[in-house]
Short mmCIF file of C-alpha atoms and ligand atoms in Angstrom, two decimals:
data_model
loop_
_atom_site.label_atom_id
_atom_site.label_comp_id
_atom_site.label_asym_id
_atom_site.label_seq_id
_atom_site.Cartn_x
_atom_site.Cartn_y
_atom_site.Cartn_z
CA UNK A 1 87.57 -29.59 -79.06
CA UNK A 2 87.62 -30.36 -83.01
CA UNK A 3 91.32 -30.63 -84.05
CA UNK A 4 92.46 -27.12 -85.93
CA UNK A 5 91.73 -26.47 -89.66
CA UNK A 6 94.80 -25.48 -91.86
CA UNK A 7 95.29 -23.40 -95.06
CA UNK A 8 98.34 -23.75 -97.05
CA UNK A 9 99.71 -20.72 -99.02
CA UNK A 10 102.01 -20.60 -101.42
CA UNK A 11 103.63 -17.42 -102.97
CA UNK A 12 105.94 -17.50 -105.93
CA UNK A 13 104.87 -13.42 -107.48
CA UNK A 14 109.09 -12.55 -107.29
CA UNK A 15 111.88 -15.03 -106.82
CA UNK A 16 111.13 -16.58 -103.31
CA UNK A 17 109.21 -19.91 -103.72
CA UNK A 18 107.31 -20.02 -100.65
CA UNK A 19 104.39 -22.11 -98.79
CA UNK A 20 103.47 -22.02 -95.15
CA UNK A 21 100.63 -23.86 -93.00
CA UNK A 22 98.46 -21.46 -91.32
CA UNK A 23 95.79 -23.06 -88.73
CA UNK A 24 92.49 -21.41 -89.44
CA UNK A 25 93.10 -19.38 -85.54
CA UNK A 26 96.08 -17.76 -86.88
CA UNK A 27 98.64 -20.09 -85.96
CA UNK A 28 101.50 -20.08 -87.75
CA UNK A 29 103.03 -23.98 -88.71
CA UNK A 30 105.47 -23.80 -91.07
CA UNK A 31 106.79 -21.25 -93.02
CA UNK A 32 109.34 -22.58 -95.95
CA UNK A 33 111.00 -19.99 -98.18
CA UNK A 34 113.66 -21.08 -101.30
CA UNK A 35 115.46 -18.37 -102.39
CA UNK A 36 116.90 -17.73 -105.87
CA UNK A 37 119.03 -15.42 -104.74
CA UNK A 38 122.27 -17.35 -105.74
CA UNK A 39 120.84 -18.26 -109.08
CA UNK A 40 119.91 -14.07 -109.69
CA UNK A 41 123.19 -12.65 -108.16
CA UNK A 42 125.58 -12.94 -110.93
CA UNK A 43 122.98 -10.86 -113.13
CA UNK A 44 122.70 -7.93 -110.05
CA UNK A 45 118.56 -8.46 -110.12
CA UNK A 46 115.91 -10.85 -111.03
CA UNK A 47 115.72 -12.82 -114.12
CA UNK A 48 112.13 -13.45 -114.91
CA UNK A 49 112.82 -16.87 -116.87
CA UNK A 50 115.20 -18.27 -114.46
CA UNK A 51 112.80 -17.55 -111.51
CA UNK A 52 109.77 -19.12 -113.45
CA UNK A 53 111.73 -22.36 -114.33
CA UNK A 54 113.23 -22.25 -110.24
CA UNK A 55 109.50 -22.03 -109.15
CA UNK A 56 108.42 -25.16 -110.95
CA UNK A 57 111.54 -27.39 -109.67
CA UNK A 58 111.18 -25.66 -105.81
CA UNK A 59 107.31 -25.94 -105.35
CA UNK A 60 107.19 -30.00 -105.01
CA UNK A 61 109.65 -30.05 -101.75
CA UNK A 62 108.59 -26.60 -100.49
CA UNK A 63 105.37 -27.53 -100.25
CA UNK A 64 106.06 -30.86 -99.15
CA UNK A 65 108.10 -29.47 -96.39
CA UNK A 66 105.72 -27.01 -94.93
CA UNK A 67 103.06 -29.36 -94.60
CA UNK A 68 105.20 -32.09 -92.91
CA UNK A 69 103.81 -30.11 -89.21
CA UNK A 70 101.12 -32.41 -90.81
CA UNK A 71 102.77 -35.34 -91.19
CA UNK A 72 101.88 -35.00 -95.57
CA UNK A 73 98.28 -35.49 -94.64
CA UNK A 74 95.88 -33.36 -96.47
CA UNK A 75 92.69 -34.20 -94.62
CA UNK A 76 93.61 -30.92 -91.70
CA UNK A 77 94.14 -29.16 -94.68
CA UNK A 78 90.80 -26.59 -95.57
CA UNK A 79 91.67 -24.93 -98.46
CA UNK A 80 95.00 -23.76 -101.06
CA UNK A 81 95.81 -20.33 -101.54
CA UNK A 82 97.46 -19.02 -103.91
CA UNK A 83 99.08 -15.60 -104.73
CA UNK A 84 97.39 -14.82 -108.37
CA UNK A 85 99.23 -10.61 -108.53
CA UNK A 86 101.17 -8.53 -108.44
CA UNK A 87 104.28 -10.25 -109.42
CA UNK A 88 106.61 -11.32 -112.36
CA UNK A 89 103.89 -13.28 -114.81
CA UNK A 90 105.77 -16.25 -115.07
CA UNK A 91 106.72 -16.33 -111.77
CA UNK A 92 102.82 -16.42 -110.80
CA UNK A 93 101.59 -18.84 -113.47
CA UNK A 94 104.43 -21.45 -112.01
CA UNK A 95 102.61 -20.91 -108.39
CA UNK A 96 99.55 -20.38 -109.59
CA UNK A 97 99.41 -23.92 -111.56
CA UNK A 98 100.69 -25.75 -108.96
CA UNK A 99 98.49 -24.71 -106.40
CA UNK A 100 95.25 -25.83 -109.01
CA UNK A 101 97.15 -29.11 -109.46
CA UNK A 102 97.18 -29.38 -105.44
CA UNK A 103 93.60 -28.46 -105.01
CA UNK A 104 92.28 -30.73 -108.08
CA UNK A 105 94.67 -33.80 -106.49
CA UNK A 106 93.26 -32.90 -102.89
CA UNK A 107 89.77 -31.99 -103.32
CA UNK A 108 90.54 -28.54 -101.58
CA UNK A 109 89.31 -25.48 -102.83
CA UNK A 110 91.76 -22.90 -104.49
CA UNK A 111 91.92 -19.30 -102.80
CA UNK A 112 93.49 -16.54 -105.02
CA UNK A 113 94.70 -13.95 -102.80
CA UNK A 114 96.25 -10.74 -103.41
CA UNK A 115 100.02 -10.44 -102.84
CA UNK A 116 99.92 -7.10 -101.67
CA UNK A 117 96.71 -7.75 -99.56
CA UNK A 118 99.02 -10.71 -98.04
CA UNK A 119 101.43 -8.48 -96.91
CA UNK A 120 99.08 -6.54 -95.07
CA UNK A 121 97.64 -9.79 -93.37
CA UNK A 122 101.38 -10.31 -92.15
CA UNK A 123 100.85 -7.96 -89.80
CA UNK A 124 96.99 -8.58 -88.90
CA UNK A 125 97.47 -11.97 -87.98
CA UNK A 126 99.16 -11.06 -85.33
CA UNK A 127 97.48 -10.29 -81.82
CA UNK A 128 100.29 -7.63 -81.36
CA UNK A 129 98.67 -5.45 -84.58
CA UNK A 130 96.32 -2.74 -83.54
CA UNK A 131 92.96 -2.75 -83.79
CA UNK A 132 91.36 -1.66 -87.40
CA UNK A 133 90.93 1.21 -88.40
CA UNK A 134 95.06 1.29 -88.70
CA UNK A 135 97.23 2.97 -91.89
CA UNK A 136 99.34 0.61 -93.48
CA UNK A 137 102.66 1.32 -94.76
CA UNK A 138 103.53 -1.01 -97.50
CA UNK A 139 106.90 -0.82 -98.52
CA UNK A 140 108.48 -3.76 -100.74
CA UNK A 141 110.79 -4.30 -103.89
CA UNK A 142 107.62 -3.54 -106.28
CA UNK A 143 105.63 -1.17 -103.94
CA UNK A 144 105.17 1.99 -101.95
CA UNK A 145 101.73 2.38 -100.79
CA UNK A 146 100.01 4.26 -97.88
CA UNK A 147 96.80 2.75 -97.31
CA UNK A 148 93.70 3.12 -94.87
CA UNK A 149 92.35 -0.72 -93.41
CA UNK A 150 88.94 -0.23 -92.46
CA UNK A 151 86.89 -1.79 -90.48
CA UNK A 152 85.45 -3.97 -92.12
CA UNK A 153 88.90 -5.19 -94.45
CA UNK A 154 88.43 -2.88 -96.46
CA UNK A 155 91.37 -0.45 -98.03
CA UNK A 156 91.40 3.06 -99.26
CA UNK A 157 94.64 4.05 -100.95
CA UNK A 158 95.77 7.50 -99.42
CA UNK A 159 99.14 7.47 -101.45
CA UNK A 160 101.84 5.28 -103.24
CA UNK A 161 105.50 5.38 -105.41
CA UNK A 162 105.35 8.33 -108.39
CA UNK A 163 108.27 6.18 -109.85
CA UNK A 164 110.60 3.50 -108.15
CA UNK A 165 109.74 1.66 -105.03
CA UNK A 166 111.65 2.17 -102.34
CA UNK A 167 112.73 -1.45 -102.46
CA UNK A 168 113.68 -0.63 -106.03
CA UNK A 169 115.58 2.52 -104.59
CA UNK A 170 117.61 0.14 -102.09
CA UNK A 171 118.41 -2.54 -104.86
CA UNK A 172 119.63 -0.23 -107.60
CA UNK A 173 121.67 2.09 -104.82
CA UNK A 174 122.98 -1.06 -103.86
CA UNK A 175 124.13 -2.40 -107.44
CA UNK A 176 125.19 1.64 -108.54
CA UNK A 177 127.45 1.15 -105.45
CA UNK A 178 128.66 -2.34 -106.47
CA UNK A 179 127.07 -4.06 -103.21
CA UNK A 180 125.51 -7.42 -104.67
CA UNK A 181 121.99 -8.16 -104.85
CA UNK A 182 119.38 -7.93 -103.13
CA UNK A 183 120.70 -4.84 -101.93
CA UNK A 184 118.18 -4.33 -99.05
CA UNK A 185 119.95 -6.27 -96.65
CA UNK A 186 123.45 -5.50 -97.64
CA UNK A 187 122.85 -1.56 -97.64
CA UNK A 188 121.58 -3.10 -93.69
CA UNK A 189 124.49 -4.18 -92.95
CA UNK A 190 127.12 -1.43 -94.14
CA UNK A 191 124.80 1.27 -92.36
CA UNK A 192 124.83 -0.91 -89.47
CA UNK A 193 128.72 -1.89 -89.44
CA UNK A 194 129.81 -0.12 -86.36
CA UNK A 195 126.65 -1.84 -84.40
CA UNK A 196 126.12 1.74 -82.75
CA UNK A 197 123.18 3.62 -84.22
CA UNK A 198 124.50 6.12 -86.81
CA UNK A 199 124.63 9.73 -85.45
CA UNK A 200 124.23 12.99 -87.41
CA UNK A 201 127.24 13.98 -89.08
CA UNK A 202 127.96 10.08 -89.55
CA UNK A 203 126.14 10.36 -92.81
CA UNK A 204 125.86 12.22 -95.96
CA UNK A 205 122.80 14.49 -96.22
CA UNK A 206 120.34 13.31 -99.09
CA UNK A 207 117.22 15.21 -100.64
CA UNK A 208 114.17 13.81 -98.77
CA UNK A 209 112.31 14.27 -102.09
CA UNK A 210 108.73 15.63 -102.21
CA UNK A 211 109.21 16.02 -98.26
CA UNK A 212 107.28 19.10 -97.74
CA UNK A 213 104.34 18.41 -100.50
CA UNK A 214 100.84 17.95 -99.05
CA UNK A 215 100.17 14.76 -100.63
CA UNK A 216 100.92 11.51 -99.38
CA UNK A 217 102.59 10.49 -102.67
CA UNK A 218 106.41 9.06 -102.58
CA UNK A 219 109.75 9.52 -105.35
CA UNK A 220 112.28 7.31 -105.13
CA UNK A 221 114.61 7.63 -108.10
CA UNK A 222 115.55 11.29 -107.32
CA UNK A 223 116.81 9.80 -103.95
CA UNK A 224 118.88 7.13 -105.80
CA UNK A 225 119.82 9.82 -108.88
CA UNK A 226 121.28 12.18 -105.88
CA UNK A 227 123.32 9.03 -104.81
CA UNK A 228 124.69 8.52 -108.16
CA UNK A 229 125.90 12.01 -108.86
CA UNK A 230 127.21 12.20 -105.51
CA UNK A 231 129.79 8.95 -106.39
CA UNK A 232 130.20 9.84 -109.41
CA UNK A 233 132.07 12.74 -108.26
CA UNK A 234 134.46 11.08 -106.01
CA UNK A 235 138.21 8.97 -106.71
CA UNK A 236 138.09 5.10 -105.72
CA UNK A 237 139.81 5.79 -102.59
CA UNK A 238 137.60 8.24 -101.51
CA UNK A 239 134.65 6.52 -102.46
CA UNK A 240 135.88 3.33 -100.52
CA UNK A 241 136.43 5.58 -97.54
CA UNK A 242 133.21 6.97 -97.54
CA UNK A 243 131.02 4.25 -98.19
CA UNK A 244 129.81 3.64 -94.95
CA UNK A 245 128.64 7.42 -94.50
CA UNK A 246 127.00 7.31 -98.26
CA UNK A 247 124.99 4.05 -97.53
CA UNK A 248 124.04 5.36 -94.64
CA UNK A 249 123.26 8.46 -95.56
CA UNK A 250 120.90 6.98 -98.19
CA UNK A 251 119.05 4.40 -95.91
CA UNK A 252 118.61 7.12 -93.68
CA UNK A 253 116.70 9.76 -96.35
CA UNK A 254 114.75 6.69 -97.51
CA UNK A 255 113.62 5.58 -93.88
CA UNK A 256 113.08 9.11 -93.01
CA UNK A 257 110.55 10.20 -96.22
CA UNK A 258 108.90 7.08 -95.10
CA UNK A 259 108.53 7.98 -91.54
CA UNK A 260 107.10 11.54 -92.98
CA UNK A 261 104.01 10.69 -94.75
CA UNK A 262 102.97 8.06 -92.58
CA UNK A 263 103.19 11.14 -89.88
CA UNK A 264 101.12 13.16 -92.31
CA UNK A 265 98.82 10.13 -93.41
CA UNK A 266 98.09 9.49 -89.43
CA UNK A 267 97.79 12.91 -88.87
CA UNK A 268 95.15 13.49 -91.75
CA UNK A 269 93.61 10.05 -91.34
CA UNK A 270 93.48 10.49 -87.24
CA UNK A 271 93.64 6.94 -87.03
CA UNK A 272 95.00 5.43 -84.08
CA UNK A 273 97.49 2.57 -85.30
CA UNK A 274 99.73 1.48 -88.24
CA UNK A 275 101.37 -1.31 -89.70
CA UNK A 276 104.09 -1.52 -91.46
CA UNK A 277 104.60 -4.58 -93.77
CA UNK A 278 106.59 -5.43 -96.99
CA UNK A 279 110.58 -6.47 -97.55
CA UNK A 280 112.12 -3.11 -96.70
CA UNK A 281 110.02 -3.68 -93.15
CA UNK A 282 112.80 -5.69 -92.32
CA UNK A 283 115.05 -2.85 -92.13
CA UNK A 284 116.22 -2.48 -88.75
CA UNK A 285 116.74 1.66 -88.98
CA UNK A 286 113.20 1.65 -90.41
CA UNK A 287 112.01 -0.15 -87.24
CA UNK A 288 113.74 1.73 -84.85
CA UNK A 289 112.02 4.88 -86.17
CA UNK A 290 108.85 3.67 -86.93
CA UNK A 291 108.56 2.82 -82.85
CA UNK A 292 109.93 6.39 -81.90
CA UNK A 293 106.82 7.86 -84.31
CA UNK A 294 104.53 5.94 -82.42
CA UNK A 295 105.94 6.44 -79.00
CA UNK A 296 105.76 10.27 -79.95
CA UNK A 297 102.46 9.97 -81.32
CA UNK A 298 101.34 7.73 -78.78
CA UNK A 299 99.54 5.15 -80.97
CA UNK A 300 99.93 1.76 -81.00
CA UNK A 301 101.78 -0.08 -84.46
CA UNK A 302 102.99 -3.39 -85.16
CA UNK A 303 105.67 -4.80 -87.33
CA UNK A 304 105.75 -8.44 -88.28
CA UNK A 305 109.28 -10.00 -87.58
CA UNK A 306 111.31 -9.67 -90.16
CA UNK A 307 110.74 -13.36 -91.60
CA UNK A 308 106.78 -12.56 -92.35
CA UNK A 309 108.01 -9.38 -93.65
CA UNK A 310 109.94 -10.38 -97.00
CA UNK A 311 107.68 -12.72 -99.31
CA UNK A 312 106.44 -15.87 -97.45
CA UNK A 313 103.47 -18.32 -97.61
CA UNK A 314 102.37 -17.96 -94.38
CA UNK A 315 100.89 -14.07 -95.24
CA UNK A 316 99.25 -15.94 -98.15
CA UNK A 317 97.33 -18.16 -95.85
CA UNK A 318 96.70 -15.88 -93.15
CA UNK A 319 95.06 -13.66 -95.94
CA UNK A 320 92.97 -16.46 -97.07
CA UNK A 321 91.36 -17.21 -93.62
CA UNK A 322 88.59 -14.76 -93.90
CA UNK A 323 88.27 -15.76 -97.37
CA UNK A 324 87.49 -19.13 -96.67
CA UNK A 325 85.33 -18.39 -93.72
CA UNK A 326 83.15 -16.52 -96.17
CA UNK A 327 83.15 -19.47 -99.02
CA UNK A 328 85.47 -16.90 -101.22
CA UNK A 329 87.16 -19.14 -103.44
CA UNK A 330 88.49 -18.77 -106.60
CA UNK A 331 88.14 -20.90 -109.96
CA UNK A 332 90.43 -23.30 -111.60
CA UNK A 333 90.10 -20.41 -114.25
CA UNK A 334 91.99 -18.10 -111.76
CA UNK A 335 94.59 -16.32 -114.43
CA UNK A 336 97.88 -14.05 -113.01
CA UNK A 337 97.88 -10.26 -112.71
CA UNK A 338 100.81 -9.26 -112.96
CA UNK A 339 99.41 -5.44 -112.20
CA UNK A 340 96.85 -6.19 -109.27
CA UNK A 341 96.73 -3.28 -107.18
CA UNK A 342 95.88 -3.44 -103.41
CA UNK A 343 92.15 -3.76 -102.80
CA UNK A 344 91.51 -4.61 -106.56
CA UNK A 345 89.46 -7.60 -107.95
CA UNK A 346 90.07 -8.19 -111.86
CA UNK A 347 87.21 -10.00 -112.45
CA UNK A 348 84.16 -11.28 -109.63
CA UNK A 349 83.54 -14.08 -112.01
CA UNK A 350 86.26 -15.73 -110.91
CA UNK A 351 85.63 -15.58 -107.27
CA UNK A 352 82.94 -17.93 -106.38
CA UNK A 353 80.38 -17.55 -102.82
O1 KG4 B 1 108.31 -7.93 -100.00
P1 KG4 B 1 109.53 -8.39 -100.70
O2 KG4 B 1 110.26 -9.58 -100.14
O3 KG4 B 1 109.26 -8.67 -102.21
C1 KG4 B 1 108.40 -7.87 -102.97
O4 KG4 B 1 107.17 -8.04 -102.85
O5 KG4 B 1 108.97 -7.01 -103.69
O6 KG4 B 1 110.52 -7.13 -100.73
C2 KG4 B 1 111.78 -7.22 -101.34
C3 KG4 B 1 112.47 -5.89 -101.18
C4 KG4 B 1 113.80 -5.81 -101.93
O7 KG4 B 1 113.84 -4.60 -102.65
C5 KG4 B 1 114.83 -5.85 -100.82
O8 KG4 B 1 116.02 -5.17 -101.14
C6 KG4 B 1 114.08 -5.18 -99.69
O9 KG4 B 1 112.76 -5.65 -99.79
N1 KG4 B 1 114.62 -5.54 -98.38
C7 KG4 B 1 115.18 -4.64 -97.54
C8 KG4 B 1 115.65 -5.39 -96.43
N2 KG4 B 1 115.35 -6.70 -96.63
C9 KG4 B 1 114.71 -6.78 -97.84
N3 KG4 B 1 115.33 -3.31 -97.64
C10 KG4 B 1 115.96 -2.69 -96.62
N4 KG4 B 1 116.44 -3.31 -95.55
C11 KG4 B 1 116.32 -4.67 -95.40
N5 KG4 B 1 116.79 -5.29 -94.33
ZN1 ZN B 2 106.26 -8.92 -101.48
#
């Protein structure tokens, strides 16, 4: 048997630097993530310069790291791939450059690959995701989409955010309610204090907003507006005391409008499997009823663990493998997009077959 073929992907669209070795079977080898998030707390959010500038002084031992499975040895490696959008610009240009400087110095070719599209190969790598046709729910700090995977790779957008992300929604609840950032995981783990699953009545009720509308579209910022006004109009003590119920309350309209229209998207799309992929995947509540749907559907879904789920190489590289298989790569003219949406390609020139 010829000794596996590797692809090394590196993601730097946000304020993770991240590379992972993916063998060209699916195989997941390493899987290195810096985060920023120390540098970006004191400022409750991302600072695009600061992230940039961490990029360039993270990439050399990140990547350095995740190929060590490989002992530093590029011959295994096949190809680099590279998130080129969505993301922060500078953010992307800092991964983006590196990842030409790695393919010039290697001999590799350069794959440019989607971020969002990466996400969605997360779950796909895995021999736990259904079988394609599936709806993927794609639910990160930039991003709300509801998408059809066809066949064939394909994607059909069936709905996405009208304003914030639902990410966004968690982060700015979380900062509104002075929790720290990123306020994903620590709305998590004030829902989750008690370790028993939250029970009605253990919450305060929040608008599902556009809930009963036929279209597969998602707000965000009247769910997070509803939160302010609700604090607003309570003393410190009271809002100390009720914190728990509030942030749960909140995860648990966010989780539920979710769990809504991908009802209504599997329902229109009859398709028989979903995915769910993106940061806010990690959410533990948002697992929990994501299998209940299914089981009460009964259709199959996957969710990556929650590692592949926040931004990581390894998606980067799984995305890549059909990419490579087909000769897909990209030129050392490859620019960022910061606006890329899922199943877009700015420009074919740039994509050599
Ligand atoms: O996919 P991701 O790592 O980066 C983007 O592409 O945006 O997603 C980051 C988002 C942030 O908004 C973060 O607060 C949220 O995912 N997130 C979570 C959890 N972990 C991360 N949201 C809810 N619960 C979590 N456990
Ligand atoms: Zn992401």
């Amino acid at each position: 048997m010829s000794p596996p073929n590797h692809i090394l992907g590196i993601d730097t669209s946000c304020d993770d630097t991240a590379c992972g070795l993916v063998t060209t079977e699916g195989v997941i080898l390493s899987n290195i993530v810096a985060s920023q998030v120390e540098e970006h707390a004191p400022f409750g959010g991302v600072v695009p310069e600061i992230a940039a500038r961490s990029h360039l002084e993270a990439l050399p031992w990140v990547v350095e790291r995740a190929l060590s499975p490989l002992g530093g040895e590029w011959d295994e490696v096949d190809a680099v791939a590279v998130t080129y959008g969505p993301g922060l610009v500078g953010s992307l240009l800092a991964g983006i450059s590196y990842a030409k400087g790695l393919s010039l110095a290697s001999g590799k070719p350069l794959i440019g690959i989607n971020h969002l599209e990466a996400h969605v190969s997360s779950a796909l790598i895995s021999e736990e995701c259904p079988p394609q046709p599936l709806v993927a729910l794609v639910v990160s700090g930039g991003h709300t989409i509801l998408a059809l995977v066809e066949d064939d790779g394909g994607f059909e957008l069936l709905g996405g955010t009208r304003d914030d992300a639902c990410g966004e929604a968690f982060d700015k609840v979380a900062k509104l309610l002075g929790l720290g950032y990123p306020g994903g995981p620590a709305i998590e783990k004030i829902a989750d204090q008690t370790g028993e699953p939250a029970k009605k009545g253990e919450w305060v009720e929040f608008p599902r907003p556009m809930k009963d509308r036929g279209e597969l579209d998602f707000s965000f910022s009247g769910l997070k507006t509803a939160v302010a006004n609700y604090v607003r109009g309570l003393s410190p003590p009271e809002r100390e005391r009720e914190l728990a119920a509030i942030v749960r309350g909140f995860q648990e309209a966010a989780v539920d409008v979710l769990m809504i229209k991908l009802r209504q998207a599997l329902l229109r799309t009859k398709t028989p499997g979903f995915i769910v992929v993106g940061g806010v995947a990690a959410n533990r509540r948002l697992r929990e009823l994501a299998g209940a749907l299914a089981e009460e559907m009964e259709i199959s879904h996957y969710i990556p663990p929650p590692e592949l789920c926040t931004d990581n190489g390894a998606m980067v590289a799984a995305a890549a493998r059909e990419k490579l298989r087909k000769g897909e790569y990209a030129s050392l003219d490859l620019a960022a997009y910061p606006n890329l949406e899922l199943g877009q390609k700015p420009s074919p020139a740039l994509f050599s077959r």
